[in-house]
PDB file of C-alpha atoms in Angstrom:
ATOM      1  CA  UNK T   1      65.080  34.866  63.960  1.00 49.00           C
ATOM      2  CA  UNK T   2      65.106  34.047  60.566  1.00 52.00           C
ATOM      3  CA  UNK T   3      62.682  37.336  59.419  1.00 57.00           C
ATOM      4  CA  UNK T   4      65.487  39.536  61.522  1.00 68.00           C
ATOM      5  CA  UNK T   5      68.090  38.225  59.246  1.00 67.00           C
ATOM      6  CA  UNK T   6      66.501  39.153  56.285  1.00 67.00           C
ATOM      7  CA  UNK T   7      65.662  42.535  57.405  1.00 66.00           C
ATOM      8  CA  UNK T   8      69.013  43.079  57.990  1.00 63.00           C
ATOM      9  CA  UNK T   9      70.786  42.013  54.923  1.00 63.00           C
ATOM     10  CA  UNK T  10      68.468  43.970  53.038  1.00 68.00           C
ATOM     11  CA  UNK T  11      69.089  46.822  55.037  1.00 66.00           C
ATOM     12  CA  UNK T  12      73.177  46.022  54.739  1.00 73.00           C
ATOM     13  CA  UNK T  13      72.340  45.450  50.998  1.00 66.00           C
ATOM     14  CA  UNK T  14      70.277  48.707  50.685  1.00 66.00           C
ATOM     15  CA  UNK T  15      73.469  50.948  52.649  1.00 66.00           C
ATOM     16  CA  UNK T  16      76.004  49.071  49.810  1.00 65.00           C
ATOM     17  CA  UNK T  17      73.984  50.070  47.222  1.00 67.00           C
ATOM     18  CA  UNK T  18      73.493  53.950  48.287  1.00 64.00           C
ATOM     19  CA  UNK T  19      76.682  54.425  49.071  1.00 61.00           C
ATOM     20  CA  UNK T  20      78.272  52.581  45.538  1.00 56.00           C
ATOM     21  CA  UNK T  21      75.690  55.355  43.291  1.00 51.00           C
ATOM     22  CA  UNK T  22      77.368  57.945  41.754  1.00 51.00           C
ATOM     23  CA  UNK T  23      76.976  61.695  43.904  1.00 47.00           C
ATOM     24  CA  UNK T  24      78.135  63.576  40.238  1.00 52.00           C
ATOM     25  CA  UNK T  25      76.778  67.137  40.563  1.00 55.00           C
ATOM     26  CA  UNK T  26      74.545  67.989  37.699  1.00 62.00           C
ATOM     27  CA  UNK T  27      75.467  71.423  35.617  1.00 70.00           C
ATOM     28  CA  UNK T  28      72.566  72.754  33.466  1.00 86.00           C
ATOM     29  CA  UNK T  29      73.803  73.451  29.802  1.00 89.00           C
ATOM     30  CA  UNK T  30      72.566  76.995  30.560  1.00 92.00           C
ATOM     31  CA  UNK T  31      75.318  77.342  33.676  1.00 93.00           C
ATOM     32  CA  UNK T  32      78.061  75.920  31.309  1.00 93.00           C
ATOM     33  CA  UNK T  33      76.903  78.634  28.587  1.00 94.00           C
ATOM     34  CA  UNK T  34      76.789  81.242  30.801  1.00 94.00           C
ATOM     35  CA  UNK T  35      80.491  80.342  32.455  1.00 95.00           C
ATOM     36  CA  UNK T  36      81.736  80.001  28.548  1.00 95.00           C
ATOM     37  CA  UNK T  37      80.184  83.820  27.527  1.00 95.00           C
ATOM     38  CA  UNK T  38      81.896  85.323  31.059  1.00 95.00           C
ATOM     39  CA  UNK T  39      84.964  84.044  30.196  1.00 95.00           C
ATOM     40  CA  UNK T  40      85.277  84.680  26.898  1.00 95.00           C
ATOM     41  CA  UNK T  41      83.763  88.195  27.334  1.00 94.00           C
ATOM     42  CA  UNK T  42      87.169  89.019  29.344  1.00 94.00           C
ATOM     43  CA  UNK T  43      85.423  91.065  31.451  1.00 95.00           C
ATOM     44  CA  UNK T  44      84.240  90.007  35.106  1.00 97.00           C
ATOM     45  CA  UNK T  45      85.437  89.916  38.382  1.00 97.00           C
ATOM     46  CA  UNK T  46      86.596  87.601  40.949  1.00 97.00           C
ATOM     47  CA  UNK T  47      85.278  88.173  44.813  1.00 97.00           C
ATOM     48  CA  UNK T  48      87.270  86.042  48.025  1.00 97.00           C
ATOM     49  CA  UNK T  49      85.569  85.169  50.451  1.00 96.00           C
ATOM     50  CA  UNK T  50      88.805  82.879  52.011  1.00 96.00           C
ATOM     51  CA  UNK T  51      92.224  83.183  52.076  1.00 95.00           C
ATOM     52  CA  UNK T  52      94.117  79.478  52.117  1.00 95.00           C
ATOM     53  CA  UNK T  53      97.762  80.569  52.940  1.00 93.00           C
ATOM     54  CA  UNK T  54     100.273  77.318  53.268  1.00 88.00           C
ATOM     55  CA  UNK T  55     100.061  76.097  56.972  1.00 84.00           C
ATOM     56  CA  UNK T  56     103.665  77.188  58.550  1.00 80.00           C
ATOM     57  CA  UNK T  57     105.038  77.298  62.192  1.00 80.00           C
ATOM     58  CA  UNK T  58     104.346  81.114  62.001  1.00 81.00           C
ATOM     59  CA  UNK T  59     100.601  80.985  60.684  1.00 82.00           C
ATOM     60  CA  UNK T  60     100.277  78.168  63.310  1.00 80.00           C
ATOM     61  CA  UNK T  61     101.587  80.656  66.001  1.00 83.00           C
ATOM     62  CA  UNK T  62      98.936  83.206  64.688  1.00 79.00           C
ATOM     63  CA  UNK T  63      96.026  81.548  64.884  1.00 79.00           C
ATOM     64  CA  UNK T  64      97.277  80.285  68.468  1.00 81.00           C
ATOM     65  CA  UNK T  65      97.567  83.735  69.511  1.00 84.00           C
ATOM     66  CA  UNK T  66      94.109  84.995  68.475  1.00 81.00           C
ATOM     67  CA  UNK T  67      95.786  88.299  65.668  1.00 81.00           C
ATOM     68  CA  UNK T  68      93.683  86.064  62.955  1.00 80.00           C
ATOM     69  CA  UNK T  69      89.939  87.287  61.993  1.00 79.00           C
ATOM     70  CA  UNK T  70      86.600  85.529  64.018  1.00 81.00           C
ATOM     71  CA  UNK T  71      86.128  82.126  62.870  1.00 81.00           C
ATOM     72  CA  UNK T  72      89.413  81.995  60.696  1.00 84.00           C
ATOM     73  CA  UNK T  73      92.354  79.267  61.080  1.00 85.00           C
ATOM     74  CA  UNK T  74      96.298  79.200  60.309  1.00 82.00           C
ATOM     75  CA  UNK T  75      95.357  77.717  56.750  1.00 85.00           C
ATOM     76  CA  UNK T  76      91.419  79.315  56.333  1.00 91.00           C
ATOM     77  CA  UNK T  77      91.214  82.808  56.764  1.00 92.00           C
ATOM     78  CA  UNK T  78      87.860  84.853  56.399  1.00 93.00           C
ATOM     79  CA  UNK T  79      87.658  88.323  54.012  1.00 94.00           C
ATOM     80  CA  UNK T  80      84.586  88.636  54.545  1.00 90.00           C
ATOM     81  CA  UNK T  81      84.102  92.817  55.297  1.00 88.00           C
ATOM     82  CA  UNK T  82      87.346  92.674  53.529  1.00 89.00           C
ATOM     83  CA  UNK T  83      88.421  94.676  49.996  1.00 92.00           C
ATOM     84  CA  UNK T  84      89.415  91.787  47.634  1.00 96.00           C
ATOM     85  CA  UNK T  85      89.276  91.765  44.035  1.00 97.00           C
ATOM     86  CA  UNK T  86      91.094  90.309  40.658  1.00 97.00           C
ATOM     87  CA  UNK T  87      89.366  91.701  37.906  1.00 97.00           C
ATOM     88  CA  UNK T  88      90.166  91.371  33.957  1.00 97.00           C
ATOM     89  CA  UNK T  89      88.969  93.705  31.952  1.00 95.00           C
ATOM     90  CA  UNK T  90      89.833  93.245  28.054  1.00 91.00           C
ATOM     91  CA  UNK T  91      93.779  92.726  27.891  1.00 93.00           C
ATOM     92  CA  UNK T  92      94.008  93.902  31.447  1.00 96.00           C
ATOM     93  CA  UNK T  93      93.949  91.808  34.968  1.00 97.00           C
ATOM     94  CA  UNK T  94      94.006  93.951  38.134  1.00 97.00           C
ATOM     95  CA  UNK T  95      94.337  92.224  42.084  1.00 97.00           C
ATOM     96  CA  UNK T  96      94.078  93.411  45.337  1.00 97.00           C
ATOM     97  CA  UNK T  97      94.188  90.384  47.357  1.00 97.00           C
ATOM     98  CA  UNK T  98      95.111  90.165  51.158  1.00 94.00           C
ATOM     99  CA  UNK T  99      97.691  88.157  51.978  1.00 93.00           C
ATOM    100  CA  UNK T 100      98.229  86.210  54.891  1.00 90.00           C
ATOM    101  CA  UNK T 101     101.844  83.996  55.035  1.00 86.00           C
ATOM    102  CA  UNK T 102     105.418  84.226  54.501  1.00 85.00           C
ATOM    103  CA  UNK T 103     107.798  86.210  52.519  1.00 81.00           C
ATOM    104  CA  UNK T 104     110.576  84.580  51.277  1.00 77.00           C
ATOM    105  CA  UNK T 105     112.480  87.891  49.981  1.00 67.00           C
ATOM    106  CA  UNK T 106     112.594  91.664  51.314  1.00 61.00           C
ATOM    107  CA  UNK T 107     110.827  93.938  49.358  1.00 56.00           C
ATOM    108  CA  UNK T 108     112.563  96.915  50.790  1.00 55.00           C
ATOM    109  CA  UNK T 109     110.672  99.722  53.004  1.00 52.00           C
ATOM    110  CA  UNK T 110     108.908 101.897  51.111  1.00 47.00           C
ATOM    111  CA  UNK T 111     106.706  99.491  49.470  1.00 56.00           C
ATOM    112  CA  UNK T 112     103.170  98.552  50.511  1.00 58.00           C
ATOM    113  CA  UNK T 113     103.618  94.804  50.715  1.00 64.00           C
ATOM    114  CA  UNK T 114     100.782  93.896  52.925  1.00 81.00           C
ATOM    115  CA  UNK T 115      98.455  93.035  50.268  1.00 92.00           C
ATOM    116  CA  UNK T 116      99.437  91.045  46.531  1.00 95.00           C
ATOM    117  CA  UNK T 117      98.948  93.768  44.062  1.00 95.00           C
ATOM    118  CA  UNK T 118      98.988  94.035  40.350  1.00 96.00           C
ATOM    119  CA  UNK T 119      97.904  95.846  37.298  1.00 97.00           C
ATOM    120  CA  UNK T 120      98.659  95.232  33.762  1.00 96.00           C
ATOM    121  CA  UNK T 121      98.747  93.123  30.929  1.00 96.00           C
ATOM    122  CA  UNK T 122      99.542  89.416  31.405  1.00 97.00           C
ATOM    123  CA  UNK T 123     102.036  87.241  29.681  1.00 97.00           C
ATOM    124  CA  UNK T 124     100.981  83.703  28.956  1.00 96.00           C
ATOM    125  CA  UNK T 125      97.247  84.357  29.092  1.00 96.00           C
ATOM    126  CA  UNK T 126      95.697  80.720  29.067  1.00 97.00           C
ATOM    127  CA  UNK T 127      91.819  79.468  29.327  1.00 96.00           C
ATOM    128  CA  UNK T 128      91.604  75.908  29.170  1.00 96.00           C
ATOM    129  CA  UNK T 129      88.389  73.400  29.635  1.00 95.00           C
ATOM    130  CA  UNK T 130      88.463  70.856  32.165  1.00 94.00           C
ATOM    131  CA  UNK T 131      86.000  68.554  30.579  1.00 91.00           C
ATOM    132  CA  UNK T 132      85.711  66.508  33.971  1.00 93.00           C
ATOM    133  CA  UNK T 133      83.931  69.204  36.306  1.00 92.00           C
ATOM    134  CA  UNK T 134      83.482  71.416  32.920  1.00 94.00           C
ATOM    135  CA  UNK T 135      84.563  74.124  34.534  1.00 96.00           C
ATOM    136  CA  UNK T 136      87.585  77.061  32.956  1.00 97.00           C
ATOM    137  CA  UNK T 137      91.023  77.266  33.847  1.00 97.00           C
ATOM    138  CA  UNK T 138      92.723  80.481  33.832  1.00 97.00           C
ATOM    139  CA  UNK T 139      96.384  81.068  34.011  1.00 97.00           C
ATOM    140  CA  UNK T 140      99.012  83.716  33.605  1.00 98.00           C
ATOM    141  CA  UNK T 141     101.753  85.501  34.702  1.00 97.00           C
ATOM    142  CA  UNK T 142     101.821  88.950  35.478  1.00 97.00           C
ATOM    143  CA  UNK T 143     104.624  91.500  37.709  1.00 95.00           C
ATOM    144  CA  UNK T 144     104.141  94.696  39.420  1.00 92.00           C
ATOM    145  CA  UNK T 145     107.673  96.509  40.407  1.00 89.00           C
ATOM    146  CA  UNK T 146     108.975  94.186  42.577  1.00 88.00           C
ATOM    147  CA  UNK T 147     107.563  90.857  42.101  1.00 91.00           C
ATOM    148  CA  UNK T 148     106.206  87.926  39.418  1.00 95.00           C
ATOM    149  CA  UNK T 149     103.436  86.212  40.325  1.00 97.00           C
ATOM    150  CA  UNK T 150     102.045  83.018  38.131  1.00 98.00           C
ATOM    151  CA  UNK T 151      98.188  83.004  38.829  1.00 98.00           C
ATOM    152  CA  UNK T 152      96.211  79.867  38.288  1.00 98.00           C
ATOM    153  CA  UNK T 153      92.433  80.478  38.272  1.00 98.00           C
ATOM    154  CA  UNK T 154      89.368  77.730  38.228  1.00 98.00           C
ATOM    155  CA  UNK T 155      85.897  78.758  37.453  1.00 97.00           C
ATOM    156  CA  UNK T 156      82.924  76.515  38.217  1.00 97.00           C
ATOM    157  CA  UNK T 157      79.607  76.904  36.524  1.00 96.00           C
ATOM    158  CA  UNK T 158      77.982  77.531  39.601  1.00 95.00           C
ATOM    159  CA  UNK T 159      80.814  80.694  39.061  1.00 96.00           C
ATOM    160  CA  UNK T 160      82.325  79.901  42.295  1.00 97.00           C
ATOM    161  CA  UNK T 161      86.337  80.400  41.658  1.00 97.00           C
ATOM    162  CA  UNK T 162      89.389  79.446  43.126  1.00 98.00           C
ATOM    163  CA  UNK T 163      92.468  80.845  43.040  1.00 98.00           C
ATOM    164  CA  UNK T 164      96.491  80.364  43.002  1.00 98.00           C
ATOM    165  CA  UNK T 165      98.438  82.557  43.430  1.00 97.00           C
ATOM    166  CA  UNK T 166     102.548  82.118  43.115  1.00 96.00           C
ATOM    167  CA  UNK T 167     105.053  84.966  43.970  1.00 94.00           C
ATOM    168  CA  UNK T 168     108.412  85.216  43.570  1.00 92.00           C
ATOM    169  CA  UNK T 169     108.601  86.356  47.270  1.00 91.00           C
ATOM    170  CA  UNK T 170     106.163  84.762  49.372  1.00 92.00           C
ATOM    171  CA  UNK T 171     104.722  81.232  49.891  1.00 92.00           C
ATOM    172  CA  UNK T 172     101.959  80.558  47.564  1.00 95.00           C
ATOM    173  CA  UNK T 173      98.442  81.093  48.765  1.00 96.00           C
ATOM    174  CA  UNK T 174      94.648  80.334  47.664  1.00 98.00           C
ATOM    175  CA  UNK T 175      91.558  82.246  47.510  1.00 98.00           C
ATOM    176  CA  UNK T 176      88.138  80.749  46.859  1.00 98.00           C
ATOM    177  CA  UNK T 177      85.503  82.882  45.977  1.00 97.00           C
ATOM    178  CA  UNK T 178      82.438  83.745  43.317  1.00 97.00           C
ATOM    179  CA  UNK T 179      83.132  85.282  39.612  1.00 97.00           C
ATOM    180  CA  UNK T 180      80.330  87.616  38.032  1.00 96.00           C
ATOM    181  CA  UNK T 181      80.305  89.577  35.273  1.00 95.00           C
ATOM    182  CA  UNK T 182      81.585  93.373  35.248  1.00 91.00           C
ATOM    183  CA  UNK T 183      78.392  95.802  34.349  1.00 78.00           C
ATOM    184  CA  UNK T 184      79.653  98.093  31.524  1.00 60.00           C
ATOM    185  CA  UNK T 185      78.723 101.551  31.804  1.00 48.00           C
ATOM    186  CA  UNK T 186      77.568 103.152  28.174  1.00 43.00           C
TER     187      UNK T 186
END
């Protein structure tokens, strides 16, 4: 009985000790370069793969009627075989991202609203380091004719991306997708 007992506290005591060790995701110093040159270069683009809209009563009643995309939620939408892009090139950031949620405000009728759109050059441009997950943090604000958004961007090194986007119409929503660098055509 005794030999049973053993086996099992060192079995307990083996479980303790896997579970206590740090799971801390190791970035090569040539990912972290690479993330520092495509952000500084000011000239890549960000594709979604998933939309994260806020969870309301009316994305719940969406997704419980089936009108959402195969294998997508009320608060995880797929874009995949969807045209999504935010792209900054130089001083300028374009978007065309899909949005799924609630408007707050009218944006009258002849206005394509379906989408959150925007071209131009952004006020309080931003790139910060989170030393933590060493990863860049991106933020702005930027209008088009009938809205501001404030757009909050995280880059990985592995160049996976998330992003925040706040309007001054609709509910804010996330994307989460991959970053790569634009190919410049000489």
């Amino acid at each position: 009985m005794k030999l049973n007992f053993r086996y099992l506290v060192i079995l307990i005591g083996g479980l303790l000790i896997n579970c206590c060790t740090s799971s801390k995701t190791v970035t090569s110093k040539v990912q972290i370069k690479q993330l520092e040159e495509l952000v500084a270069s000011k000239s890549f683009q960000i594709d979604s793969d998933w939309a994260m809209p806020l969870m309301t009563n009316s994305m719940n009643t969406l997704s419980n009627a089936g009108l959402l995309p195969v294998g997508s939620t009320g608060s995880q939408i797929s874009l995949i075989g969807n045209s999504n892009f935010l792209k900054v090139e130089v001083d300028t950031i374009a978007a065309y991202l899909p949005y799924y949620g609630e408007r707050q405000m009218g944006a009258g009728y002849s206005i394509n609203t379906n989408a959150i759109q925007f071209k131009g050059i952004p006020k309080n441009y931003e790139v910060t380091d989170d030393e933590k997950t060493q990863s860049k943090k991106i933020n702005f604000n930027i209008n088009n004719k009938t809205e501001s958004f404030r757009v909050f961007i995280t880059i990985s090194p592995n160049l996976s991306s998330n992003i925040t986007v706040n309007s001054s119409q609709r509910f804010s929503i996330q994307y989460r997708g991959n970053a790569e660098p634009l190919l410049s055509v000489k």
